[in-house]
Coordinates of C-alpha atoms in Angstrom, one line a residue:
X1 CA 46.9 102.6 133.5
X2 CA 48.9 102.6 136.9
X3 CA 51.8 100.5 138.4
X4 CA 51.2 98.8 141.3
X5 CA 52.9 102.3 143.5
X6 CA 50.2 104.4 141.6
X7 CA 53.0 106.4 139.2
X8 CA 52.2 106.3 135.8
X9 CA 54.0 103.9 133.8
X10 CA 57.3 105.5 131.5
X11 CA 56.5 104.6 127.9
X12 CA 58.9 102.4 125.7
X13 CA 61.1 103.7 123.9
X14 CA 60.4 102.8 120.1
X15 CA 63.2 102.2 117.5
X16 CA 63.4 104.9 115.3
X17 CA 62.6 104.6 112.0
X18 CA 64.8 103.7 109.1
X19 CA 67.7 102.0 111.5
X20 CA 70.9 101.1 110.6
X21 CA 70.3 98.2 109.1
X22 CA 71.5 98.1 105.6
X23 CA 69.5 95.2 103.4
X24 CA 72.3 93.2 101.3
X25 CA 70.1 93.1 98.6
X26 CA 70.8 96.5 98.4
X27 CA 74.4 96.3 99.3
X28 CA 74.8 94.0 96.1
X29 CA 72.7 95.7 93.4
X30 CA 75.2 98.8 94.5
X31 CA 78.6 97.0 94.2
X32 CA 77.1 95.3 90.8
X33 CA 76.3 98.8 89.2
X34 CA 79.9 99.6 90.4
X35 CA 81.2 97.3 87.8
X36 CA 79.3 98.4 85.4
X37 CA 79.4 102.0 85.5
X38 CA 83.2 101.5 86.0
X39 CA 83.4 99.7 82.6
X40 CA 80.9 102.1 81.1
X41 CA 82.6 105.4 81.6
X42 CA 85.6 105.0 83.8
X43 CA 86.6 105.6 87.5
X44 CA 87.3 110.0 86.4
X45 CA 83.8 109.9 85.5
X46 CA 82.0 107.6 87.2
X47 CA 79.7 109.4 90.2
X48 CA 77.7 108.3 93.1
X49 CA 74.5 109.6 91.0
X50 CA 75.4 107.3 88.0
X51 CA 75.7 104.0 90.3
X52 CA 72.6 105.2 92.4
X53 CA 71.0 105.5 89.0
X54 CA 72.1 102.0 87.5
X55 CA 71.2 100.0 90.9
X56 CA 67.6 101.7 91.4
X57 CA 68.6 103.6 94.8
X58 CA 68.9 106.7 96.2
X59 CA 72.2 108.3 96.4
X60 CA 71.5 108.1 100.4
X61 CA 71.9 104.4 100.4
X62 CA 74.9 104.3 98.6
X63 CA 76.4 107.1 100.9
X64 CA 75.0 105.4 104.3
X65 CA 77.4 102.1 103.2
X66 CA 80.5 104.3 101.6
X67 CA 81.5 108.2 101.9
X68 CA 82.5 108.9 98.8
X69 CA 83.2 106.6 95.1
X70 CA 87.1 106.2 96.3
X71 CA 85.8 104.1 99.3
X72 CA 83.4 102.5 97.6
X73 CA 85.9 101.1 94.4
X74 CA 88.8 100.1 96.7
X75 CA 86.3 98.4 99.1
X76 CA 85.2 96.2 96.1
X77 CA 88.5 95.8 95.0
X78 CA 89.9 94.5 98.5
X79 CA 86.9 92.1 98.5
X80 CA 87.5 90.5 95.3
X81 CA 91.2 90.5 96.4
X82 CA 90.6 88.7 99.3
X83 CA 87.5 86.6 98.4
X84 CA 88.0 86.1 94.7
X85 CA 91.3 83.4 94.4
X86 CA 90.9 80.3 96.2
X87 CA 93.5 78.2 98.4
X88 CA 94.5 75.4 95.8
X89 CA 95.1 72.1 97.5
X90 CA 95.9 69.4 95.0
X91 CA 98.6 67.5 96.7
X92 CA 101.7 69.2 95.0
X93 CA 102.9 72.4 94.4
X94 CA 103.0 72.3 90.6
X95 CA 99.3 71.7 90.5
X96 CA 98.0 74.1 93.0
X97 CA 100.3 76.6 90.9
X98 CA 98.3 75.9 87.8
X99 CA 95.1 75.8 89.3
X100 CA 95.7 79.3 90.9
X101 CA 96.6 80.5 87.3
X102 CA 94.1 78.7 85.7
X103 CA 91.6 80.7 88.2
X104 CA 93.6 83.8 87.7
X105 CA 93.5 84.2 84.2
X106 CA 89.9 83.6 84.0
X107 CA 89.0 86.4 86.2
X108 CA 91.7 88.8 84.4
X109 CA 90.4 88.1 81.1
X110 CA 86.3 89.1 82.4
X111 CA 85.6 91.7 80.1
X112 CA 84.6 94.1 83.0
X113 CA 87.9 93.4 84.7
X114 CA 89.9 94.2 81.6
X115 CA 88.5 97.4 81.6
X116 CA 88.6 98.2 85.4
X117 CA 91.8 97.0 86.1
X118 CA 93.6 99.2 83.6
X119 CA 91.6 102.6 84.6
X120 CA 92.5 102.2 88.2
X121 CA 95.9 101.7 87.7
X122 CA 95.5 104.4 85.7
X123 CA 94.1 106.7 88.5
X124 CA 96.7 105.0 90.8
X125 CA 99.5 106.9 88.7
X126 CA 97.6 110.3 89.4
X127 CA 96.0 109.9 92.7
X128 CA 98.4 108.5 95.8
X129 CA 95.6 107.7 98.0
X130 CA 94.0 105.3 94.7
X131 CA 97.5 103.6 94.3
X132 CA 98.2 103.3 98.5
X133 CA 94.9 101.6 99.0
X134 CA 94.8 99.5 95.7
X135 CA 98.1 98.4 96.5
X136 CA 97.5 96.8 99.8
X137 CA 93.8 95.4 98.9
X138 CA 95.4 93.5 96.0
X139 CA 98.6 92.8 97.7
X140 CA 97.1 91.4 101.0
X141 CA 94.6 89.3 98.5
X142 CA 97.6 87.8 96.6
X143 CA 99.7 87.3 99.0
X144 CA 97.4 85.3 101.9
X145 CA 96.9 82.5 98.8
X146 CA 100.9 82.9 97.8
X147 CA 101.9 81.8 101.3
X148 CA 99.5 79.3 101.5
X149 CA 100.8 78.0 98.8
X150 CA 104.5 77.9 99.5
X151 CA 103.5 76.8 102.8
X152 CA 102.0 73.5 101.7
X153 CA 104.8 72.9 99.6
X154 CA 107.3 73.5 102.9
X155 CA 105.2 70.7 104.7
X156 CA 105.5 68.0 102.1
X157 CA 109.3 68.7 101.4
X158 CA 108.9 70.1 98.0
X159 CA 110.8 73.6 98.9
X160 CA 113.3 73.9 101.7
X161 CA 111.7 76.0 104.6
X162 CA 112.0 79.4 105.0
X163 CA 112.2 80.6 101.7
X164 CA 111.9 84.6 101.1
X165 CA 108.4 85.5 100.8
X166 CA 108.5 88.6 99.4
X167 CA 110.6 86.7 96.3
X168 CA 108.3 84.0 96.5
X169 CA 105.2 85.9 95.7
X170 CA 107.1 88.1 92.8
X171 CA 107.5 84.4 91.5
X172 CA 104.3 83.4 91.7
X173 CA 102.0 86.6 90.9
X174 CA 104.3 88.3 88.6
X175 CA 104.5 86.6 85.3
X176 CA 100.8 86.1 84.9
X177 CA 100.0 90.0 85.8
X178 CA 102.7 91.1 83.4
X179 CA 100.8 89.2 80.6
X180 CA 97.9 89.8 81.2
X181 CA 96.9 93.2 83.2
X182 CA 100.4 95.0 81.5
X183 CA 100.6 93.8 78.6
X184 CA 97.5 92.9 78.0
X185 CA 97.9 89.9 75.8
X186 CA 94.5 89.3 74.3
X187 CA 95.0 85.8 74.4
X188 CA 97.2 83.3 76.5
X189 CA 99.4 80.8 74.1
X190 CA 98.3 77.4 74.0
X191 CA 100.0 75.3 77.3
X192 CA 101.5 78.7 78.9
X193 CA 99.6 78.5 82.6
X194 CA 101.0 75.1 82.7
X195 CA 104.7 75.7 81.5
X196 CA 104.0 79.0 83.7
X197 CA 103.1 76.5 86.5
X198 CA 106.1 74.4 86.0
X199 CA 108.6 77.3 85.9
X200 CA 107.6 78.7 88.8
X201 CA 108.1 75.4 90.3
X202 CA 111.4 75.4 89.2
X203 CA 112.2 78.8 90.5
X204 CA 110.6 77.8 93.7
X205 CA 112.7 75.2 94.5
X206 CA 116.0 76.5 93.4
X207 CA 115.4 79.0 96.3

């Protein structure tokens, strides 16, 4: 076949095979053998072979979405500090305080997350890359809710404006992780989120 000059016609160019495009099915299997080859054996020991293994990949899909485990854990981590707290808003600032703890302490006391959260933090004290990067995923998770928080309590007059941020999220995301990721209080006492909630009002408002 000609075109209509009489050259001969260039031939398409076909997609090669196996393009980028990464199936989420895949993507999620991956990040849920994560969790459980992180509780299994620990982060030291945990390999790229043993999550390929536990999700029913090849190693090459889990290196085409992450170069290496370190990228891999702290991009989970940032997610689930990002994605995993919600924005309370139940008119005051005592309630969206509990209901942030309430939420809190639920995920904290998964079994999988009582085990992960400890062996990072763990790693973090031996590796300053680990401690950097966990740092800032959970910080920037922690703190866009914090702020939301205080904010909404600026707007209806419940706080003065322009408290210190940096104090205000100590306030607010300290106590709970003390209990619960550093000491590791197996169980909360009965009533503590909300007299937890109501301090931190309290403290909040005396700023």
């Amino acid at each position: 076949m000609t075109n209509a000059d009489g050259s001969q016609p260039r031939p398409r160019r076909r997609a090669p095979a196996g393009a980028a495009v990464l199936r989420e099915d895949v993507t999620e299997a991956i990040r849920a053998a994560v969790f459980e080859e992180l509780a299994a054996v620990g982060y030291a020991r945990m390999s790229i072979e043993g999550i390929a293994r536990r999700a029913g990949v090849g190693k090459t899909a889990v290196y085409r979405r992450w170069r290496s485990k370190l990228h891999l854990v702290l991009d989970i981590v940032s997610a689930i500090a990002v994605q995993g707290l919600p924005a309370p808003d139940t008119g005051s600032l005592e309630g969206d305080l509990r209901l942030l703890y309430e939420v809190t302490a639920r995920a904290l006391r998964h079994p999988v997350a009582s085990q992960i959260i400890p062996d990072l933090q763990a790693e973090a004290a031996r590796n300053p890359e680990i401690a950097e990067l966990m740092q800032k995923a959970l910080r920037e998770g922690q703190e866009g809710v914090a702020l939301k928080i205080v904010a909404a309590a600026e707007r209806r007059g419940e706080i003065r404006t322009g408290v210190d941020d940096e104090l205000a999220l100590d306030l607010i995301s300290g106590p709970l992780y003390w209990r619960s990721v550093v000491i590791r209080s197996p169980k909360l006492p009965k009533g503590y989120l909300a007299a937890l909630a109501r301090a931190t009002t309290g403290a909040l408002t005396a700023l």
